[in-house]
Structures are given as C-alpha cells and as structure tokens.
Amino acid sequence: MRREVGNRHPVAASARTRLVRNGDISLAVYEFGPADGIPVVLVHGWPDTHHLWDGVVPLLSDRYRVISYDTRGYGQSSAPTQVSAYELNRLATDFFAVVEAVSPTEPVHVVAHDWGSVQVWEAVCEPGADQYVASFTSISGPNLDHLAIWMRRGVRSGTPRGIRGALSQCLSSAYTTFFMLPVLPGLFFRLVGTEKMWKLFLRVVEGTSPDQISLAPTLKQDMISGLRFYRANIIARMVAPRERRTTVPVQLLVNTRDIAVRPAGYDDTAEWADQVVRHDLLRGHWLPYSDPAAIAGYADAFIQAKSE
C-alpha cells in the first residue's frame, strides 16, 4: 500500500458531503467539525448507515474532524448485487479509499461498530495499515478469523470452559444462519423491515428508547442489501480462518449484554495485536444508540493517548 506521507444528542452543524470513488463503487461521505482537526473516521454496521453515529458526532466534532460514511450496500452508497462484491477484502479497499480521500497525509483514528468493525479489522491487519490508521476503537465487531480460531481452540481444549464458550458463541450467532438462507430473509425484511418495527425490536431487546435511534429512509433496502455481508464472509472465515496480526493500537469496547458476540470471544485479541486496551461495559449490542457518551469518552481518551 502506498503512502506518501443517554438521550440522543442533536447532530452538530450540517455535514460537509462528498462522494469517494473506489473503482466502480461510490461511497457517500459526511464530515463534521474543524477542517484542520485530528481526523476520526466512524464506520457503521448492519443495518445502519452513517446515521448510527448521530449521537456520537456532536460529542467529538467540537475538537476533531469527524468523518462517517455509508459503507457499500447502505444508504447513499453503491449497492452491487453480487454477493462476492461484499467480501471483506473488497470492503477493506473501500475503507482505505475513504481514508486516502479525507486524510491523504495523516493517519486517521477509527471508531467502528458491528460489520463496520469487522471490515476495519480486515483493513488494519493488512501490511502497512499503520500508515493509514493511528488507532482503532472496536465495538461489537470481532475479527472473524480471530473469532473462528478462538472457537476452534475452545472445542479442541476439551475443557468445560472452552467448550461452553464456543457453544455460547454458536448460539449467539445462530441468527446468521437464517440471514444466509436464500430468498426467505429477504422476504422477511420486506414485511417487517420498517422503522417502527426496528425501533420496537431495539426497545424490547435492549431497552433503547425510540428517540435515541437515528435511522435512514433506506432502512428496508439496507436490511436486505446488508444480508450479502453475511453470505460473502461468515462461512468462508469459519471454515478457513487466517492468522492475522496488526500493529495498529486497538481499543475494545466489549458489551457484556451483546446478543451477537459473547465477551469471551475477545479474550485472545492480545495475541493478534501489539497494543490492546479493553473495557467491558454493561450494555447491549447497539452502544452507539444506547450510550453515545461512553463511546465518545473512551474514544477521546484513546485518541489523545495515541496522539501524544
């Protein structure tokens, strides 16, 4: 890679918008805060868009240049129909394209959630990634290779703790089997993929008030398009995980009530990253909605520590 050098808060000042190209993919990018501030890139997951960060942006954009974008398949960005277009290596190139466009001479700090974190994990494990990324705060999105290796070790250990951990993660990930089925999940989300139903789901499962949740008008098509992330990557990574390391400093915000990823799944992260800081939070999966102040606080402290 080349390198030449609480309640939902209102979103800070209107975004500066642009489109970033990565080959035939167009990515909608939104910038907030001072143009000369330290760059911080926010990356969302399923089924969200850059609006996931509406509560976080105003808490960071008073001192940082905050950049969010709709990843491919979501919002105002391109949504190719081929499943192969959503393989992690391709998503990583989108991320690097955004970084090159918004900060061509300075590494960025990254905060990512869910599939946003999964794809940034892919990126930061590439050779030379530390030229692009100064720090990475990961929320509810593991490196799939690392997770698969951890689960295999748990089963092979023969210990009750190891086997229990792997089985617990399998149960938490059971929904992905449905997501990878042909036809049926698409029909399901065409019927129930409404703002009202999604906010009800988050309230029942996580106790999140509807006024804390920011959704794009493209929610239904994003839910359906985003299924390709699961189909393109889950089986491939579980069957043939790779040993992937990073020199980028990593901060883990581990939500102990996460319905999708069990906290123990991050226990081996220090094996794969040179620098790891971990914070366990008594929260559910969608931390950007339920507690944006926690994200802003931990991210700010980590960024400051890595900027000294």
Tab-separated table of N, CA and C in Angstrom, residues 93-235:
chain	number	residue	atom	x	y	z
A	93	THR	N	-10.833	-2.268	0.943
A	93	THR	CA	-10.376	-1.293	-0.044
A	93	THR	C	-11.263	-0.052	-0.043
A	94	ASP	N	-12.549	-0.213	0.247
A	94	ASP	CA	-13.431	0.952	0.403
A	94	ASP	C	-12.937	1.835	1.543
A	95	PHE	N	-12.639	1.189	2.661
A	95	PHE	CA	-12.162	1.938	3.824
A	95	PHE	C	-10.892	2.710	3.498
A	96	PHE	N	-9.936	2.053	2.870
A	96	PHE	CA	-8.697	2.741	2.531
A	96	PHE	C	-8.930	3.861	1.519
A	97	ALA	N	-9.884	3.682	0.615
A	97	ALA	CA	-10.202	4.731	-0.350
A	97	ALA	C	-10.741	5.970	0.358
A	98	VAL	N	-11.593	5.758	1.361
A	98	VAL	CA	-12.120	6.889	2.129
A	98	VAL	C	-10.998	7.582	2.883
A	99	VAL	N	-10.130	6.808	3.529
A	99	VAL	CA	-9.023	7.398	4.284
A	99	VAL	C	-8.112	8.199	3.366
A	100	GLU	N	-7.782	7.656	2.218
A	100	GLU	CA	-6.938	8.371	1.260
A	100	GLU	C	-7.573	9.686	0.828
A	101	ALA	N	-8.900	9.669	0.663
A	101	ALA	CA	-9.596	10.867	0.189
A	101	ALA	C	-9.693	11.946	1.260
A	102	VAL	N	-9.970	11.549	2.502
A	102	VAL	CA	-10.225	12.549	3.537
A	102	VAL	C	-8.968	12.950	4.291
A	103	SER	N	-7.936	12.098	4.283
A	103	SER	CA	-6.719	12.405	5.030
A	103	SER	C	-5.506	11.822	4.310
A	104	PRO	N	-5.121	12.395	3.181
A	104	PRO	CA	-4.061	11.813	2.351
A	104	PRO	C	-2.672	11.848	2.962
A	105	THR	N	-2.452	12.678	3.966
A	105	THR	CA	-1.100	12.800	4.513
A	105	THR	C	-0.995	12.461	5.995
A	106	GLU	N	-2.113	12.129	6.635
A	106	GLU	CA	-2.119	11.906	8.083
A	106	GLU	C	-2.945	10.670	8.423
A	107	PRO	N	-2.424	9.738	9.238
A	107	PRO	CA	-3.233	8.592	9.655
A	107	PRO	C	-4.475	9.037	10.424
A	108	VAL	N	-5.531	8.294	10.287
A	108	VAL	CA	-6.783	8.623	10.960
A	108	VAL	C	-6.978	7.717	12.175
A	109	HIS	N	-7.793	8.180	13.094
A	109	HIS	CA	-8.270	7.346	14.187
A	109	HIS	C	-9.635	6.808	13.780
A	110	VAL	N	-9.929	5.584	14.148
A	110	VAL	CA	-11.149	4.928	13.680
A	110	VAL	C	-11.966	4.411	14.857
A	111	VAL	N	-13.282	4.600	14.768
A	111	VAL	CA	-14.238	4.007	15.697
A	111	VAL	C	-15.245	3.255	14.834
A	112	ALA	N	-15.426	1.964	15.089
A	112	ALA	CA	-16.293	1.173	14.217
A	112	ALA	C	-17.152	0.214	15.028
A	113	HIS	N	-18.329	-0.103	14.467
A	113	HIS	CA	-19.322	-0.921	15.161
A	113	HIS	C	-19.806	-2.046	14.262
A	114	ASP	N	-20.010	-3.241	14.846
A	114	ASP	CA	-20.652	-4.349	14.154
A	114	ASP	C	-19.867	-4.684	12.877
A	115	TRP	N	-20.526	-4.803	11.715
A	115	TRP	CA	-19.809	-5.108	10.474
A	115	TRP	C	-18.836	-4.007	10.081
A	116	GLY	N	-19.053	-2.793	10.570
A	116	GLY	CA	-18.054	-1.748	10.356
A	116	GLY	C	-16.748	-2.128	11.020
A	117	SER	N	-16.842	-2.662	12.243
A	117	SER	CA	-15.646	-3.101	12.956
A	117	SER	C	-15.027	-4.327	12.289
A	118	VAL	N	-15.856	-5.247	11.827
A	118	VAL	CA	-15.347	-6.445	11.165
A	118	VAL	C	-14.505	-6.066	9.943
A	119	GLN	N	-15.012	-5.126	9.146
A	119	GLN	CA	-14.260	-4.755	7.945
A	119	GLN	C	-13.026	-3.911	8.261
A	120	VAL	N	-13.071	-3.130	9.341
A	120	VAL	CA	-11.869	-2.389	9.733
A	120	VAL	C	-10.818	-3.345	10.293
A	121	TRP	N	-11.243	-4.377	11.002
A	121	TRP	CA	-10.298	-5.412	11.430
A	121	TRP	C	-9.570	-5.989	10.219
A	122	GLU	N	-10.326	-6.246	9.152
A	122	GLU	CA	-9.698	-6.746	7.929
A	122	GLU	C	-8.643	-5.764	7.432
A	123	ALA	N	-8.976	-4.475	7.462
A	123	ALA	CA	-8.075	-3.442	6.948
A	123	ALA	C	-6.824	-3.288	7.808
A	124	VAL	N	-6.990	-3.235	9.128
A	124	VAL	CA	-5.826	-2.960	9.984
A	124	VAL	C	-4.871	-4.136	10.059
A	125	CYS	N	-5.303	-5.313	9.603
A	125	CYS	CA	-4.404	-6.459	9.564
A	125	CYS	C	-3.653	-6.566	8.238
A	126	GLU	N	-3.862	-5.603	7.356
A	126	GLU	CA	-3.101	-5.566	6.117
A	126	GLU	C	-1.702	-4.986	6.373
A	127	PRO	N	-0.686	-5.430	5.653
A	127	PRO	CA	0.653	-4.848	5.814
A	127	PRO	C	0.643	-3.346	5.541
A	128	GLY	N	1.290	-2.576	6.416
A	128	GLY	CA	1.355	-1.136	6.237
A	128	GLY	C	0.132	-0.377	6.685
A	129	ALA	N	-0.826	-1.059	7.346
A	129	ALA	CA	-2.056	-0.386	7.756
A	129	ALA	C	-1.800	0.748	8.740
A	130	ASP	N	-0.716	0.648	9.522
A	130	ASP	CA	-0.443	1.696	10.500
A	130	ASP	C	-0.043	3.014	9.841
A	131	GLN	N	0.199	3.014	8.533
A	131	GLN	CA	0.419	4.265	7.816
A	131	GLN	C	-0.896	5.002	7.554
A	132	TYR	N	-1.978	4.264	7.640
A	132	TYR	CA	-3.301	4.819	7.388
A	132	TYR	C	-4.104	5.031	8.672
A	133	VAL	N	-3.873	4.157	9.667
A	133	VAL	CA	-4.701	4.143	10.877
A	133	VAL	C	-3.819	4.340	12.100
A	134	ALA	N	-4.122	5.382	12.869
A	134	ALA	CA	-3.347	5.689	14.075
A	134	ALA	C	-3.869	4.934	15.290
A	135	SER	N	-5.182	4.663	15.327
A	135	SER	CA	-5.773	3.877	16.403
A	135	SER	C	-7.125	3.362	15.945
A	136	PHE	N	-7.562	2.273	16.573
A	136	PHE	CA	-8.804	1.612	16.187
A	136	PHE	C	-9.587	1.256	17.439
A	137	THR	N	-10.763	1.876	17.606
A	137	THR	CA	-11.687	1.521	18.680
A	137	THR	C	-12.769	0.630	18.094
A	138	SER	N	-12.804	-0.617	18.546
A	138	SER	CA	-13.702	-1.633	18.005
A	138	SER	C	-14.865	-1.890	18.958
A	139	ILE	N	-16.076	-1.856	18.403
A	139	ILE	CA	-17.286	-2.071	19.198
A	139	ILE	C	-18.131	-3.174	18.559
A	140	SER	N	-18.341	-4.253	19.270
A	140	SER	CA	-19.294	-5.297	18.859
A	140	SER	C	-19.052	-5.829	17.456
A	141	GLY	N	-17.799	-5.935	17.072
A	141	GLY	CA	-17.466	-6.488	15.767
A	141	GLY	C	-16.083	-7.095	15.809
A	142	PRO	N	-15.961	-8.407	15.924
A	142	PRO	CA	-14.640	-9.035	16.034
A	142	PRO	C	-13.982	-9.223	14.681
A	143	ASN	N	-12.713	-9.553	14.700
A	143	ASN	CA	-12.057	-10.079	13.517
A	143	ASN	C	-12.576	-11.504	13.340
A	144	LEU	N	-13.184	-11.815	12.196
A	144	LEU	CA	-13.805	-13.121	12.016
A	144	LEU	C	-12.789	-14.251	12.046
A	145	ASP	N	-11.584	-14.006	11.554
A	145	ASP	CA	-10.536	-15.024	11.623
A	145	ASP	C	-10.182	-15.332	13.069
A	146	HIS	N	-9.998	-14.274	13.859
A	146	HIS	CA	-9.649	-14.464	15.264
A	146	HIS	C	-10.758	-15.205	16.005
A	147	LEU	N	-11.998	-14.836	15.723
A	147	LEU	CA	-13.136	-15.468	16.400
A	147	LEU	C	-13.213	-16.951	16.055
A	148	ALA	N	-13.008	-17.275	14.789
A	148	ALA	CA	-13.060	-18.676	14.377
A	148	ALA	C	-11.956	-19.490	15.041
A	149	ILE	N	-10.763	-18.929	15.106
A	149	ILE	CA	-9.647	-19.633	15.749
A	149	ILE	C	-9.929	-19.835	17.229
A	150	TRP	N	-10.477	-18.802	17.884
A	150	TRP	CA	-10.818	-18.916	19.308
A	150	TRP	C	-11.854	-20.006	19.545
A	151	MET	N	-12.868	-20.083	18.690
A	151	MET	CA	-13.912	-21.110	18.844
A	151	MET	C	-13.337	-22.503	18.642
A	152	ARG	N	-12.456	-22.661	17.652
A	152	ARG	CA	-11.836	-23.964	17.413
A	152	ARG	C	-10.995	-24.398	18.608
A	153	ARG	N	-10.248	-23.461	19.152
A	153	ARG	CA	-9.422	-23.784	20.313
A	153	ARG	C	-10.287	-24.204	21.499
A	154	GLY	N	-11.423	-23.523	21.654
A	154	GLY	CA	-12.314	-23.862	22.752
A	154	GLY	C	-12.828	-25.284	22.664
A	155	VAL	N	-13.219	-25.685	21.469
A	155	VAL	CA	-13.726	-27.041	21.267
A	155	VAL	C	-12.617	-28.062	21.459
A	156	ARG	N	-11.439	-27.779	20.887
A	156	ARG	CA	-10.322	-28.730	20.953
A	156	ARG	C	-9.712	-28.829	22.344
A	157	SER	N	-9.931	-27.806	23.166
A	157	SER	CA	-9.343	-27.821	24.510
A	157	SER	C	-9.901	-28.955	25.357
A	158	GLY	N	-11.152	-29.336	25.075
A	158	GLY	CA	-11.775	-30.391	25.864
A	158	GLY	C	-12.188	-29.962	27.250
A	159	THR	N	-11.965	-28.676	27.588
A	159	THR	CA	-12.317	-28.187	28.918
A	159	THR	C	-13.751	-27.663	28.910
A	160	PRO	N	-14.441	-27.771	30.038
A	160	PRO	CA	-15.811	-27.248	30.096
A	160	PRO	C	-15.876	-25.763	29.743
A	161	ARG	N	-14.886	-24.993	30.215
A	161	ARG	CA	-14.889	-23.552	29.934
A	161	ARG	C	-14.742	-23.280	28.439
A	162	GLY	N	-13.801	-23.974	27.795
A	162	GLY	CA	-13.571	-23.757	26.383
A	162	GLY	C	-14.751	-24.172	25.533
A	163	ILE	N	-15.290	-25.340	25.820
A	163	ILE	CA	-16.428	-25.832	25.048
A	163	ILE	C	-17.656	-24.960	25.287
A	164	ARG	N	-17.867	-24.570	26.537
A	164	ARG	CA	-19.010	-23.708	26.862
A	164	ARG	C	-18.921	-22.377	26.133
A	165	GLY	N	-17.717	-21.800	26.070
A	165	GLY	CA	-17.548	-20.529	25.381
A	165	GLY	C	-17.864	-20.632	23.906
A	166	ALA	N	-17.365	-21.688	23.259
A	166	ALA	CA	-17.612	-21.873	21.833
A	166	ALA	C	-19.086	-22.106	21.554
A	167	LEU	N	-19.738	-22.933	22.370
A	167	LEU	CA	-21.156	-23.203	22.170
A	167	LEU	C	-22.000	-21.956	22.407
A	168	SER	N	-21.610	-21.170	23.414
A	168	SER	CA	-22.339	-19.937	23.688
A	168	SER	C	-22.279	-18.988	22.501
A	169	GLN	N	-21.093	-18.887	21.871
A	169	GLN	CA	-20.969	-18.028	20.701
A	169	GLN	C	-21.769	-18.590	19.522
A	170	CYS	N	-21.773	-19.890	19.373
A	170	CYS	CA	-22.573	-20.502	18.303
A	170	CYS	C	-24.047	-20.152	18.460
A	171	LEU	N	-24.531	-20.199	19.692
A	171	LEU	CA	-25.938	-19.851	19.936
A	171	LEU	C	-26.188	-18.381	19.645
A	172	SER	N	-25.256	-17.514	20.054
A	172	SER	CA	-25.418	-16.083	19.805
A	172	SER	C	-25.386	-15.765	18.319
A	173	SER	N	-24.661	-16.583	17.553
A	173	SER	CA	-24.518	-16.355	16.116
A	173	SER	C	-25.547	-17.120	15.287
A	174	ALA	N	-26.472	-17.808	15.939
A	174	ALA	CA	-27.412	-18.653	15.214
A	174	ALA	C	-28.235	-17.868	14.201
A	175	TYR	N	-28.522	-16.603	14.513
A	175	TYR	CA	-29.318	-15.790	13.586
A	175	TYR	C	-28.643	-15.657	12.230
A	176	THR	N	-27.308	-15.750	12.176
A	176	THR	CA	-26.609	-15.586	10.905
A	176	THR	C	-26.950	-16.718	9.932
A	177	THR	N	-27.311	-17.890	10.470
A	177	THR	CA	-27.725	-18.995	9.598
A	177	THR	C	-28.981	-18.614	8.822
A	178	PHE	N	-29.927	-17.999	9.516
A	178	PHE	CA	-31.140	-17.518	8.846
A	178	PHE	C	-30.795	-16.440	7.822
A	179	PHE	N	-29.914	-15.515	8.194
A	179	PHE	CA	-29.544	-14.418	7.300
A	179	PHE	C	-28.903	-14.921	6.006
A	180	MET	N	-28.265	-16.091	6.057
A	180	MET	CA	-27.567	-16.597	4.882
A	180	MET	C	-28.443	-17.471	3.986
A	181	LEU	N	-29.667	-17.748	4.408
A	181	LEU	CA	-30.567	-18.549	3.587
A	181	LEU	C	-30.964	-17.784	2.322
A	182	PRO	N	-31.253	-18.501	1.246
A	182	PRO	CA	-31.752	-17.817	0.048
A	182	PRO	C	-33.212	-17.395	0.221
A	183	VAL	N	-33.567	-16.289	-0.353
A	183	VAL	CA	-34.950	-15.816	-0.509
A	183	VAL	C	-35.636	-15.435	0.809
A	184	LEU	N	-35.717	-16.388	1.752
A	184	LEU	CA	-36.548	-16.204	2.944
A	184	LEU	C	-36.211	-14.955	3.755
A	185	PRO	N	-34.945	-14.690	4.101
A	185	PRO	CA	-34.671	-13.490	4.898
A	185	PRO	C	-35.028	-12.204	4.168
A	186	GLY	N	-34.835	-12.176	2.840
A	186	GLY	CA	-35.228	-11.002	2.073
A	186	GLY	C	-36.719	-10.763	2.156
A	187	LEU	N	-37.511	-11.819	2.040
A	187	LEU	CA	-38.965	-11.695	2.165
A	187	LEU	C	-39.349	-11.232	3.569
A	188	PHE	N	-38.655	-11.772	4.561
A	188	PHE	CA	-38.942	-11.414	5.949
A	188	PHE	C	-38.753	-9.910	6.182
A	189	PHE	N	-37.621	-9.369	5.718
A	189	PHE	CA	-37.355	-7.961	5.966
A	189	PHE	C	-38.196	-7.045	5.078
A	190	ARG	N	-38.673	-7.542	3.959
A	190	ARG	CA	-39.622	-6.745	3.166
A	190	ARG	C	-40.926	-6.552	3.933
A	191	LEU	N	-41.260	-7.543	4.765
A	191	LEU	CA	-42.501	-7.466	5.532
A	191	LEU	C	-42.347	-6.660	6.823
A	192	VAL	N	-41.239	-6.866	7.528
A	192	VAL	CA	-41.102	-6.280	8.868
A	192	VAL	C	-40.005	-5.222	8.964
A	193	GLY	N	-39.319	-4.943	7.862
A	193	GLY	CA	-38.198	-4.002	7.919
A	193	GLY	C	-38.623	-2.550	7.886
A	194	THR	N	-39.438	-2.164	8.830
A	194	THR	CA	-39.908	-0.780	8.913
A	194	THR	C	-39.260	-0.081	10.107
A	195	GLU	N	-39.256	1.233	10.074
A	195	GLU	CA	-38.686	1.994	11.189
A	195	GLU	C	-39.402	1.664	12.493
A	196	LYS	N	-40.717	1.575	12.436
A	196	LYS	CA	-41.490	1.294	13.643
A	196	LYS	C	-41.114	-0.058	14.233
A	197	MET	N	-41.010	-1.084	13.388
A	197	MET	CA	-40.702	-2.422	13.874
A	197	MET	C	-39.270	-2.515	14.391
A	198	TRP	N	-38.333	-1.846	13.722
A	198	TRP	CA	-36.945	-1.918	14.157
A	198	TRP	C	-36.754	-1.201	15.492
A	199	LYS	N	-37.393	-0.073	15.653
A	199	LYS	CA	-37.296	0.636	16.934
A	199	LYS	C	-37.951	-0.181	18.050
A	200	LEU	N	-39.043	-0.870	17.722
A	200	LEU	CA	-39.686	-1.734	18.716
A	200	LEU	C	-38.750	-2.873	19.105
A	201	PHE	N	-38.085	-3.471	18.115
A	201	PHE	CA	-37.137	-4.548	18.398
A	201	PHE	C	-36.036	-4.073	19.346
A	202	LEU	N	-35.447	-2.921	19.052
A	202	LEU	CA	-34.353	-2.414	19.887
A	202	LEU	C	-34.837	-2.055	21.293
A	203	ARG	N	-36.080	-1.637	21.386
A	203	ARG	CA	-36.618	-1.320	22.715
A	203	ARG	C	-36.833	-2.594	23.524
A	204	VAL	N	-37.385	-3.618	22.894
A	204	VAL	CA	-37.659	-4.866	23.599
A	204	VAL	C	-36.364	-5.585	23.967
A	205	VAL	N	-35.414	-5.659	23.033
A	205	VAL	CA	-34.194	-6.438	23.240
A	205	VAL	C	-33.164	-5.696	24.078
A	206	GLU	N	-33.065	-4.381	23.880
A	206	GLU	CA	-32.000	-3.635	24.551
A	206	GLU	C	-32.493	-2.515	25.453
A	207	GLY	N	-33.803	-2.256	25.449
A	207	GLY	CA	-34.347	-1.196	26.295
A	207	GLY	C	-34.018	0.195	25.804
A	208	THR	N	-33.699	0.326	24.507
A	208	THR	CA	-33.330	1.621	23.941
A	208	THR	C	-34.568	2.411	23.570
A	209	SER	N	-34.649	3.636	24.051
A	209	SER	CA	-35.789	4.494	23.743
A	209	SER	C	-35.783	4.861	22.263
A	210	PRO	N	-36.945	4.888	21.615
A	210	PRO	CA	-37.004	5.232	20.181
A	210	PRO	C	-36.362	6.566	19.844
A	211	ASP	N	-36.398	7.541	20.760
A	211	ASP	CA	-35.835	8.853	20.428
A	211	ASP	C	-34.308	8.865	20.480
A	212	GLN	N	-33.706	7.744	20.851
A	212	GLN	CA	-32.249	7.622	20.808
A	212	GLN	C	-31.756	7.003	19.497
A	213	ILE	N	-32.678	6.601	18.643
A	213	ILE	CA	-32.343	5.819	17.457
A	213	ILE	C	-32.518	6.655	16.201
A	214	SER	N	-31.461	6.778	15.410
A	214	SER	CA	-31.489	7.510	14.140
A	214	SER	C	-31.403	6.514	12.992
A	215	LEU	N	-32.403	6.520	12.130
A	215	LEU	CA	-32.451	5.582	11.016
A	215	LEU	C	-32.549	6.325	9.694
A	216	ALA	N	-32.001	5.724	8.657
A	216	ALA	CA	-32.070	6.303	7.322
A	216	ALA	C	-33.392	5.905	6.658
A	217	PRO	N	-33.868	6.697	5.713
A	217	PRO	CA	-35.084	6.325	4.980
A	217	PRO	C	-34.899	5.068	4.131
A	218	THR	N	-33.661	4.647	3.960
A	218	THR	CA	-33.362	3.451	3.168
A	218	THR	C	-33.307	2.186	4.027
A	219	LEU	N	-33.826	2.213	5.240
A	219	LEU	CA	-33.664	1.122	6.198
A	219	LEU	C	-34.026	-0.241	5.601
A	220	LYS	N	-35.201	-0.351	4.969
A	220	LYS	CA	-35.640	-1.666	4.485
A	220	LYS	C	-34.682	-2.217	3.438
A	221	GLN	N	-34.335	-1.404	2.447
A	221	GLN	CA	-33.404	-1.925	1.442
A	221	GLN	C	-32.016	-2.165	2.015
A	222	ASP	N	-31.637	-1.390	3.045
A	222	ASP	CA	-30.339	-1.626	3.685
A	222	ASP	C	-30.319	-2.959	4.416
A	223	MET	N	-31.414	-3.288	5.086
A	223	MET	CA	-31.502	-4.579	5.773
A	223	MET	C	-31.306	-5.727	4.786
A	224	ILE	N	-31.937	-5.615	3.637
A	224	ILE	CA	-31.881	-6.685	2.640
A	224	ILE	C	-30.527	-6.716	1.947
A	225	SER	N	-30.042	-5.563	1.539
A	225	SER	CA	-28.731	-5.496	0.881
A	225	SER	C	-27.629	-5.981	1.807
A	226	GLY	N	-27.713	-5.628	3.087
A	226	GLY	CA	-26.678	-5.989	4.049
A	226	GLY	C	-26.576	-7.470	4.329
A	227	LEU	N	-27.588	-8.250	3.934
A	227	LEU	CA	-27.505	-9.696	4.113
A	227	LEU	C	-26.330	-10.278	3.337
A	228	ARG	N	-25.910	-9.583	2.283
A	228	ARG	CA	-24.798	-10.066	1.466
A	228	ARG	C	-23.490	-10.087	2.259
A	229	PHE	N	-23.358	-9.235	3.272
A	229	PHE	CA	-22.162	-9.256	4.117
A	229	PHE	C	-22.011	-10.630	4.770
A	230	TYR	N	-23.126	-11.169	5.278
A	230	TYR	CA	-23.108	-12.460	5.948
A	230	TYR	C	-22.805	-13.581	4.952
A	231	ARG	N	-23.475	-13.544	3.810
A	231	ARG	CA	-23.317	-14.614	2.823
A	231	ARG	C	-21.908	-14.648	2.240
A	232	ALA	N	-21.296	-13.494	2.128
A	232	ALA	CA	-19.980	-13.419	1.491
A	232	ALA	C	-18.839	-13.812	2.418
A	233	ASN	N	-19.064	-13.799	3.733
A	233	ASN	CA	-17.920	-13.878	4.648
A	233	ASN	C	-18.001	-14.897	5.772
A	234	ILE	N	-19.178	-15.164	6.322
A	234	ILE	CA	-19.251	-15.971	7.532
A	234	ILE	C	-18.690	-17.379	7.314
A	235	ILE	N	-19.221	-18.103	6.351
A	235	ILE	CA	-18.786	-19.484	6.138
A	235	ILE	C	-17.311	-19.535	5.744
